[in-house]
Short mmCIF file of the C-alpha atoms (twelve columns), coordinates in Angstrom:
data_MODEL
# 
_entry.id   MODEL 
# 
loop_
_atom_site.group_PDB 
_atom_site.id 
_atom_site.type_symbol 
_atom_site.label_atom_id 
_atom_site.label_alt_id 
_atom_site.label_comp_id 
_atom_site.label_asym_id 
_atom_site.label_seq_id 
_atom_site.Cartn_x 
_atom_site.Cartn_y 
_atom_site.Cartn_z 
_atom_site.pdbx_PDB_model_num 
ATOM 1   C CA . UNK A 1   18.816 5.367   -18.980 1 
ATOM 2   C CA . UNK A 2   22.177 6.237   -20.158 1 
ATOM 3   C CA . UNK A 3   24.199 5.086   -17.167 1 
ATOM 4   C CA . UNK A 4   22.327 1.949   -17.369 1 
ATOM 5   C CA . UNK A 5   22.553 1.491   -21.208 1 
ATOM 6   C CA . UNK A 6   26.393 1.072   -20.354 1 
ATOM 7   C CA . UNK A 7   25.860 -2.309  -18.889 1 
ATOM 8   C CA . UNK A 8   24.476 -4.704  -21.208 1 
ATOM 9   C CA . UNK A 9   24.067 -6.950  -18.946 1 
ATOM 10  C CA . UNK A 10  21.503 -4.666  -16.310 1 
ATOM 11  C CA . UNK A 11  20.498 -3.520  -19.463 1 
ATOM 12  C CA . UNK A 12  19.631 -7.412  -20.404 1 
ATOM 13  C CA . UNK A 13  17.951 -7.929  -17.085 1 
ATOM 14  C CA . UNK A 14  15.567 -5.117  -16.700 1 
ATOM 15  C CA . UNK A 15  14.029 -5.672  -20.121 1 
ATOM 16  C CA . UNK A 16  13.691 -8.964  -18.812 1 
ATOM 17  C CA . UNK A 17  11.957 -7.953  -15.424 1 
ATOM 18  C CA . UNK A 18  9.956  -5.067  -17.500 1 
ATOM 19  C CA . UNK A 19  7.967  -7.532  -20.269 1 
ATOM 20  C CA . UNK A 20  7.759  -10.447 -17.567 1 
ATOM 21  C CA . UNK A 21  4.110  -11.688 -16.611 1 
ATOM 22  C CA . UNK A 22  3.890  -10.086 -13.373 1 
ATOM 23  C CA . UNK A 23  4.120  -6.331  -15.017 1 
ATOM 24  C CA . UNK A 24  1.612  -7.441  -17.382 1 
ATOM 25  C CA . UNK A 25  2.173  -4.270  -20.471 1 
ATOM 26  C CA . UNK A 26  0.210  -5.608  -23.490 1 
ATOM 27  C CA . UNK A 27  3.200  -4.125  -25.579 1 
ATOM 28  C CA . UNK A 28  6.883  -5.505  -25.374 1 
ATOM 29  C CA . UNK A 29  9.129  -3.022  -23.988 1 
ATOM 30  C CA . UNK A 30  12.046 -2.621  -26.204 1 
ATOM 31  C CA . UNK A 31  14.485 0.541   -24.429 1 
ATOM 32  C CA . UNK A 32  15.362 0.799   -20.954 1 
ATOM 33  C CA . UNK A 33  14.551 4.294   -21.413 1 
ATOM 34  C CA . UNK A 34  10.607 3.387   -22.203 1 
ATOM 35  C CA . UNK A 35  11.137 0.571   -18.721 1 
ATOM 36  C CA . UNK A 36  11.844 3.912   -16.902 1 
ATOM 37  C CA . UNK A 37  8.821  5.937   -18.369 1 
ATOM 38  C CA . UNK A 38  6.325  2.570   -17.845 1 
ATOM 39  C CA . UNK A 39  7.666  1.463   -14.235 1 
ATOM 40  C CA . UNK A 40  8.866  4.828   -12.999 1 
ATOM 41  C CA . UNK A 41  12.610 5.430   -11.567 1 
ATOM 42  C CA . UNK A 42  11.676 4.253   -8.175  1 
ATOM 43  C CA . UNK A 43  10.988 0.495   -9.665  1 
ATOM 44  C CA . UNK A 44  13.781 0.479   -11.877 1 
ATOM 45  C CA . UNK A 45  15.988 2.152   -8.942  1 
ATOM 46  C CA . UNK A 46  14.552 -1.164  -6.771  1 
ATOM 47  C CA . UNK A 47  15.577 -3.637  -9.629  1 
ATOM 48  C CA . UNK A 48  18.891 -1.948  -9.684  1 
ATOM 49  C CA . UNK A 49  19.197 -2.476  -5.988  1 
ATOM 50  C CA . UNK A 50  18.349 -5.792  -6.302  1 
ATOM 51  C CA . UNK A 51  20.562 -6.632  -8.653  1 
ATOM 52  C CA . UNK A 52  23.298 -5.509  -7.285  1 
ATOM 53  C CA . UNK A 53  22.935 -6.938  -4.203  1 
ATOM 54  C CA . UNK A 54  21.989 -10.130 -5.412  1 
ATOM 55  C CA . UNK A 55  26.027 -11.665 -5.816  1 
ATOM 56  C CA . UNK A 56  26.311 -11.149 -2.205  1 
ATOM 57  C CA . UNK A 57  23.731 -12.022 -0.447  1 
ATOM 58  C CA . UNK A 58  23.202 -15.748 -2.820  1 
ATOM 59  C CA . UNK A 59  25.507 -17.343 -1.528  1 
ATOM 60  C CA . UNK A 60  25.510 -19.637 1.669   1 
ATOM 61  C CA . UNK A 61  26.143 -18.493 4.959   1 
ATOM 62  C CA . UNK A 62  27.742 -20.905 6.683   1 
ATOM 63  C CA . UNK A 63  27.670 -19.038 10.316  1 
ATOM 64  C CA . UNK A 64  24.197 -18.767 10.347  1 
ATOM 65  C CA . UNK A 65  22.979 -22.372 8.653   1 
ATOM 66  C CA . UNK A 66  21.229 -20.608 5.540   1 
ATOM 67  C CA . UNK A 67  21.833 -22.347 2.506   1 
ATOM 68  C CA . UNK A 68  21.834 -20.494 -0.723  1 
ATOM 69  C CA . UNK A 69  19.653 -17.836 -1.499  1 
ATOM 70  C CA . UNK A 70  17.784 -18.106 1.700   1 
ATOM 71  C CA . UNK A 71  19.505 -14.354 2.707   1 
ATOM 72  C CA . UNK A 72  18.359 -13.236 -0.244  1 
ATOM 73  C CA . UNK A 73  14.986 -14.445 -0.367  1 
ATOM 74  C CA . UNK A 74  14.638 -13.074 2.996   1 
ATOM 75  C CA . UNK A 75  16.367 -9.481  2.337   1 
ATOM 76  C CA . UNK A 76  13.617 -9.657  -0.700  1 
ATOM 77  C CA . UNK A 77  10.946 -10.058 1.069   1 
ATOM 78  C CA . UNK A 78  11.710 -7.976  4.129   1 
ATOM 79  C CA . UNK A 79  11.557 -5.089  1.647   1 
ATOM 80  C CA . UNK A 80  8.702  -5.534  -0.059  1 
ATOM 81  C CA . UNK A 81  6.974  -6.396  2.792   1 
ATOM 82  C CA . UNK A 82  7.862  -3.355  4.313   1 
ATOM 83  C CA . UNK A 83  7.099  -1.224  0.904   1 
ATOM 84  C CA . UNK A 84  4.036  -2.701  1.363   1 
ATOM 85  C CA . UNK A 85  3.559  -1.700  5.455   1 
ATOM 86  C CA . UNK A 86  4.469  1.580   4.378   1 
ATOM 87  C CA . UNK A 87  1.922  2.615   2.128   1 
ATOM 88  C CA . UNK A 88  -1.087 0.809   4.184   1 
ATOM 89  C CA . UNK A 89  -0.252 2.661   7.207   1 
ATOM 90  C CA . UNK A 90  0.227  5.974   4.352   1 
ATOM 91  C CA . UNK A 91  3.127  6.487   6.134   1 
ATOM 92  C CA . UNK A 92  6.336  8.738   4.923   1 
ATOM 93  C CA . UNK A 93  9.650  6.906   3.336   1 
ATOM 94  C CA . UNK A 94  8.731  4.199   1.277   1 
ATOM 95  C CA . UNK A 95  11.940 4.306   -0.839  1 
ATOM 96  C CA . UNK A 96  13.469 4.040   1.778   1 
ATOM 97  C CA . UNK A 97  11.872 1.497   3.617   1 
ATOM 98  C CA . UNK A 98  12.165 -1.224  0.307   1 
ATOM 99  C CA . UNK A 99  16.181 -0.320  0.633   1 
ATOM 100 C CA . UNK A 100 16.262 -0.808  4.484   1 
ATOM 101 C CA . UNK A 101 14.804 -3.687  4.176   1 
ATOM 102 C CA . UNK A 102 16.754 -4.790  1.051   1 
ATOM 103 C CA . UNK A 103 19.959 -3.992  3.389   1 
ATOM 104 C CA . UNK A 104 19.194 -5.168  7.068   1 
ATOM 105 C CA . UNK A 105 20.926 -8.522  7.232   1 
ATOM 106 C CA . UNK A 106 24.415 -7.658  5.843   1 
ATOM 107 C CA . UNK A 107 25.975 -8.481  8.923   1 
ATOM 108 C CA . UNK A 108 24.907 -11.889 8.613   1 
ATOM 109 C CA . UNK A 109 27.264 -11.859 5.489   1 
ATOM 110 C CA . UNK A 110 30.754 -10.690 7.100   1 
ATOM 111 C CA . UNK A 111 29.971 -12.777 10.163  1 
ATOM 112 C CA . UNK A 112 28.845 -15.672 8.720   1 
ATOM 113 C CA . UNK A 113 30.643 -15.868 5.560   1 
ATOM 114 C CA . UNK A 114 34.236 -14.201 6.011   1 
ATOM 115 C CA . UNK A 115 33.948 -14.207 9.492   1 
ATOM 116 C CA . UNK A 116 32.427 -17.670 9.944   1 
ATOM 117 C CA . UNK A 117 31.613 -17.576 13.844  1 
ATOM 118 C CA . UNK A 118 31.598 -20.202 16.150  1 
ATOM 119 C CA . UNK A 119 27.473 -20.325 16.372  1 
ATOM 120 C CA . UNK A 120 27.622 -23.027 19.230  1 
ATOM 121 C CA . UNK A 121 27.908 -20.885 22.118  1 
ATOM 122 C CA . UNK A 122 25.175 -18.626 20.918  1 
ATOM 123 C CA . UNK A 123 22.435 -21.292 20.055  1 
ATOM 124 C CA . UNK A 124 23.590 -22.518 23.644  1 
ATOM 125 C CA . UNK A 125 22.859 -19.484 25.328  1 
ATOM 126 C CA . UNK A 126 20.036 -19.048 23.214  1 
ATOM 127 C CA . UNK A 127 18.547 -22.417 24.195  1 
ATOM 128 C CA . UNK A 128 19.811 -22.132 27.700  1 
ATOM 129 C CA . UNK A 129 18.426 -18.419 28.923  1 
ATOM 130 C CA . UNK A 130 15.985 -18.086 26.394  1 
ATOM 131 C CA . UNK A 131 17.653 -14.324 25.473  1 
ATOM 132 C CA . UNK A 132 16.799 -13.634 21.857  1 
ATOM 133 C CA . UNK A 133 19.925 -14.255 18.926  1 
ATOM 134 C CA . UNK A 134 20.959 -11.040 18.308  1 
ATOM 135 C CA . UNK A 135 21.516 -10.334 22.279  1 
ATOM 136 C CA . UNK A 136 23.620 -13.749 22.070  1 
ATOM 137 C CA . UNK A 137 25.372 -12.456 19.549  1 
ATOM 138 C CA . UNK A 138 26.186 -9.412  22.184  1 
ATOM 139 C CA . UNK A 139 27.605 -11.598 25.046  1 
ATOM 140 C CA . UNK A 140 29.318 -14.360 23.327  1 
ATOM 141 C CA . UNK A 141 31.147 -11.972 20.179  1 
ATOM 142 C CA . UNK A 142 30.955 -8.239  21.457  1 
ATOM 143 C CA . UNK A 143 28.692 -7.247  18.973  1 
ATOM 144 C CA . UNK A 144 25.785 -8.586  16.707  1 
ATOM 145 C CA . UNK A 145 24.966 -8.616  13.035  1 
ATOM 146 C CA . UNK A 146 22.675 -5.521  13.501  1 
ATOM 147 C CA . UNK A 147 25.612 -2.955  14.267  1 
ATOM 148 C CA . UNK A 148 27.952 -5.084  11.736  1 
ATOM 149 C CA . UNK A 149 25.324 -4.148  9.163   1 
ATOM 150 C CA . UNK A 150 24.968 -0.613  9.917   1 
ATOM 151 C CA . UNK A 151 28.937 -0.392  10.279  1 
ATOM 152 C CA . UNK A 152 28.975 -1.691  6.539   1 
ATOM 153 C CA . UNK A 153 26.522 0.597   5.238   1 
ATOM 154 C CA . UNK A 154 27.928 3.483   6.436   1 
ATOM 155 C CA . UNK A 155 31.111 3.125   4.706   1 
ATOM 156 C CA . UNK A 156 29.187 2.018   1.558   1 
ATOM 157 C CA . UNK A 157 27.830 5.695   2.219   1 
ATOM 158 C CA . UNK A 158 23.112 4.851   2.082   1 
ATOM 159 C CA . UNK A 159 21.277 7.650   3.975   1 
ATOM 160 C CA . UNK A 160 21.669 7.605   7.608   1 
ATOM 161 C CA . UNK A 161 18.058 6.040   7.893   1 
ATOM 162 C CA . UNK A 162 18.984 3.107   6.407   1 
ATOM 163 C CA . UNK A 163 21.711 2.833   8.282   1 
ATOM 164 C CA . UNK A 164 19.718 3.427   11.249  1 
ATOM 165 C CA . UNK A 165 17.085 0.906   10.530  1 
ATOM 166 C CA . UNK A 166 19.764 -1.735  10.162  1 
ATOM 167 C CA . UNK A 167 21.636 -0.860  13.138  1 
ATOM 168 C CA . UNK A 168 18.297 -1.352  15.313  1 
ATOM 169 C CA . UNK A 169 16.282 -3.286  13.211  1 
ATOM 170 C CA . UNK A 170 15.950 -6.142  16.588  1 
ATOM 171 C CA . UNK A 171 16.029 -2.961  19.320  1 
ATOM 172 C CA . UNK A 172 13.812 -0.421  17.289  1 
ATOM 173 C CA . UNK A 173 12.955 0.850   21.112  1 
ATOM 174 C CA . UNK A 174 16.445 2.305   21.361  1 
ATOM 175 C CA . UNK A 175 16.600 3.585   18.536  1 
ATOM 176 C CA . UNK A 176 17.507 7.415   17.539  1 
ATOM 177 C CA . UNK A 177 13.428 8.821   17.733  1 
ATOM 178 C CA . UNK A 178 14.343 10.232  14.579  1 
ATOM 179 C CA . UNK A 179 14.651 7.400   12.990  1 
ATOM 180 C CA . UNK A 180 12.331 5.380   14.765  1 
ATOM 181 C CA . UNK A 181 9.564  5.126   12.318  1 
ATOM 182 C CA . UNK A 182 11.378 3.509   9.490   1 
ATOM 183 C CA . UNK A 183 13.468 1.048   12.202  1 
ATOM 184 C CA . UNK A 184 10.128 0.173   13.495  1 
ATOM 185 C CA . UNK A 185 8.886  -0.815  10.239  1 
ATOM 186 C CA . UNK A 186 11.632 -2.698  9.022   1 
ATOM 187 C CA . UNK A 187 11.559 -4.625  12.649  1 
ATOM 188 C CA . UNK A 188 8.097  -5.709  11.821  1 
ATOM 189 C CA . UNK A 189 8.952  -6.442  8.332   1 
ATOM 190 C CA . UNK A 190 11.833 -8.330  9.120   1 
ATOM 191 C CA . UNK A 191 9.259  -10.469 11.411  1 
ATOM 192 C CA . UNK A 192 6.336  -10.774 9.296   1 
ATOM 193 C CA . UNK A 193 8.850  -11.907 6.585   1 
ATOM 194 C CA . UNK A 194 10.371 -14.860 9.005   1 
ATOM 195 C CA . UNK A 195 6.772  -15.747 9.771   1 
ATOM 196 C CA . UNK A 196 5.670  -16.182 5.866   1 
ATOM 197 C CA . UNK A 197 8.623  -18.719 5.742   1 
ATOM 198 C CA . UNK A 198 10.929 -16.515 3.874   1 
ATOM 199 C CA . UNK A 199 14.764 -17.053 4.331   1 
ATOM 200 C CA . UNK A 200 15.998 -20.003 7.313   1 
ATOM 201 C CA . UNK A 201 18.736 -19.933 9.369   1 
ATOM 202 C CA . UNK A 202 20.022 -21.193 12.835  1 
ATOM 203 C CA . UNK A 203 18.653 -18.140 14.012  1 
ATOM 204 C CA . UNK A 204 14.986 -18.319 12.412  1 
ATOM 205 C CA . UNK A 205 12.491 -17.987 15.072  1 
ATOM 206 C CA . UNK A 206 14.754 -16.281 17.935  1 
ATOM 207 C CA . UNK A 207 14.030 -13.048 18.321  1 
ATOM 208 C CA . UNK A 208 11.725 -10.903 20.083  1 
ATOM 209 C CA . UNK A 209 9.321  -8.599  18.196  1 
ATOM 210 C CA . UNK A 210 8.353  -5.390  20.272  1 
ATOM 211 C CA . UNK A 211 4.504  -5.187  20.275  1 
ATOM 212 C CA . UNK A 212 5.395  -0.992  20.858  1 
ATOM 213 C CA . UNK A 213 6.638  -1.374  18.226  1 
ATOM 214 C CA . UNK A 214 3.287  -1.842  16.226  1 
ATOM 215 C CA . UNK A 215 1.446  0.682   18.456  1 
ATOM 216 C CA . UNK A 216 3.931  3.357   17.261  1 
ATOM 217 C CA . UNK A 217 3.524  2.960   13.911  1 
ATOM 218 C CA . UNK A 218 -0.289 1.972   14.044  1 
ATOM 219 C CA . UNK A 219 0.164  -1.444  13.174  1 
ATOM 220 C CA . UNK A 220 -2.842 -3.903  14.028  1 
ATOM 221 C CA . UNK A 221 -2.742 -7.610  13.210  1 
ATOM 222 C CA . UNK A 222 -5.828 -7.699  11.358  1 
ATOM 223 C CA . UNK A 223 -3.607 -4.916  9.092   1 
ATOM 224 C CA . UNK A 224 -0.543 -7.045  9.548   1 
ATOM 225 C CA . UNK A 225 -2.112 -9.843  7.928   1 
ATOM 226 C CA . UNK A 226 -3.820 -7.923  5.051   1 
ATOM 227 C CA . UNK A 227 0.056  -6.688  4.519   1 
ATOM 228 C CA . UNK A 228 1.473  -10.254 4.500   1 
ATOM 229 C CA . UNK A 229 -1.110 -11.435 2.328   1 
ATOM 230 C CA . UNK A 230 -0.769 -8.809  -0.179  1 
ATOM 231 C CA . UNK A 231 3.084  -9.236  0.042   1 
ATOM 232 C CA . UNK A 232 3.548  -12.606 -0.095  1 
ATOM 233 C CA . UNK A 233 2.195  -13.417 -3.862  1 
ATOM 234 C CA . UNK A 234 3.928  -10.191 -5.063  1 
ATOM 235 C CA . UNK A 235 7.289  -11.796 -3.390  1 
ATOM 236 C CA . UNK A 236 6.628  -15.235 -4.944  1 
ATOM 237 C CA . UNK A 237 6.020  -14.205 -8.301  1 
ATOM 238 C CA . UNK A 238 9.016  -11.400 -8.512  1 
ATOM 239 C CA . UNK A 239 11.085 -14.059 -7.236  1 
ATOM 240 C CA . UNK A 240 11.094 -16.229 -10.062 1 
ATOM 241 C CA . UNK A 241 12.227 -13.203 -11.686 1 
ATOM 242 C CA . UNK A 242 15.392 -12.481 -10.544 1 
ATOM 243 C CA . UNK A 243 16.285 -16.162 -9.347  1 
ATOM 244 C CA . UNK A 244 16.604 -18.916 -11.994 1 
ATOM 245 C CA . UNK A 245 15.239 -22.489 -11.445 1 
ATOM 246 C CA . UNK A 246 12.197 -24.202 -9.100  1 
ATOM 247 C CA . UNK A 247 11.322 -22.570 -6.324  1 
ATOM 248 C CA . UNK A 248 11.488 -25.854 -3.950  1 
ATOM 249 C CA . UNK A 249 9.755  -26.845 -1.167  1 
ATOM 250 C CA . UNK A 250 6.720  -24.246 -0.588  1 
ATOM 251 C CA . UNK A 251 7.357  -22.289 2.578   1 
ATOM 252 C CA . UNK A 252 4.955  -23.148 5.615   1 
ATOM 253 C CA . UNK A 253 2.997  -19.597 6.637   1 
ATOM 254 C CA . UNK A 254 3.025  -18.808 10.307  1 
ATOM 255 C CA . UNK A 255 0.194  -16.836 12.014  1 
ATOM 256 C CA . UNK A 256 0.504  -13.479 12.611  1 
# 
């Protein structure tokens, strides 16, 4: 409460998030310190997250087509989806998992944004050999946003799972088997997210999802659409929390 008492601004916001609608307290919540004791560190450690991320991942990114906030809405709801996948499977991690999903698509930032690749020759392999984006990304630039991601995380110094989970986040098969379970999770998120129409790009809809994936974790579709329809409203409404004006056209929700 302290450290974040020193930013009036965060301080500002998470009173904000803490008395809006979707909380629900009958009593306004006046100190950050009783926002902690009400939500518990793990939710106010999410809206930090969030927060902090936000300036980054709001703005266009011109390499990949996404106009602004579409990153973010899909960072956003990768992790709560895969909060949410988490705890119906009563699996381990689900800190963890919210942040790694949170963090996946930083990659997308450097190369799109400061980078700015040349996306031509990979949507024309993509169209042309039907080889999913990221592996496009492989052949035409030496590298894809996956291992850019995890490459950025590790400097910014997150646990080695989340840097894990972004690194393989579209390969979760070779993936470090100690790390498998959360990189499987966030894979799946990550899809189930695209699929509820959350974040657009050039590269929406081009890449494979590993059904061994599911059977690894446990993961049925009957359970993956109880997750997405549990997530989606919570992403909606949280949403118009931390982003300011309409929400626009409503996003088109694919089948599992």
């Amino acid at each position: 409460a302290k450290v974040i008492e020193h930013d009036p601004g965060l301080t500002a916001n998470i009173l904000q998030l803490a008395n809006s609608a979707y909380f629900g307290w009958s009593r306004k919540i006046k100190t950050v310190k009783e926002a902690i004791t009400r939500l518990g560190t793990n939710r106010i450690f999410q809206m930090v997250l969030c927060m902090s991320v936000a300036p980054l991942v709001r703005k266009a990114v011109r390499g990949y087509d996404m106009e602004a906030d579409s990153l973010w809405e899909h960072s956003f709801a990768t992790a709560i989806t895969a909060e949410k996948m988490v705890a119906a499977l009563k699996l381990r991690g689900r800190e963890e998992a919210f942040t790694a999903g949170l963090l996946h698509d930083m990659g997308k930032i450097v190369l799109g944004t400061f980078v700015e690749v040349d996306d031509e020759p990979i949507k024309a392999m993509v169209a042309r050999e039907g080889v999913s984006f990221d592996a496009a990304e492989r052949v035409v630039l030496g590298l894809d946003h996956a291992e850019v991601a995890a490459e950025l995380l590790a400097t910014w110094k997150v646990p080695d799972e989340v840097v894990a989970a972004a690194r393989w986040h579209h390969r979760p098969a070779d993936a470090d088997p100690h790390y498998r379970q959360i990189v499987d999770v966030v894979h799946l998120a990550d899809a189930l997210a695209m699929r509820m129409g959350w974040g657009s790009g050039v590269d929406l809809g081009h890449y494979h999802v590993e059904e061994d994936a599911m059977a690894r974790i446990g993961l049925t579709r009957a359970l993956a659409e109880e997750i997405t329809a549990a997530a989606d409203p919570e992403i909606r409404e949280l949403r118009e929390q931390y982003l300011v004006g309409p929400r626009g056209a409503a996003r088109e929700r694919q089948p599992v």
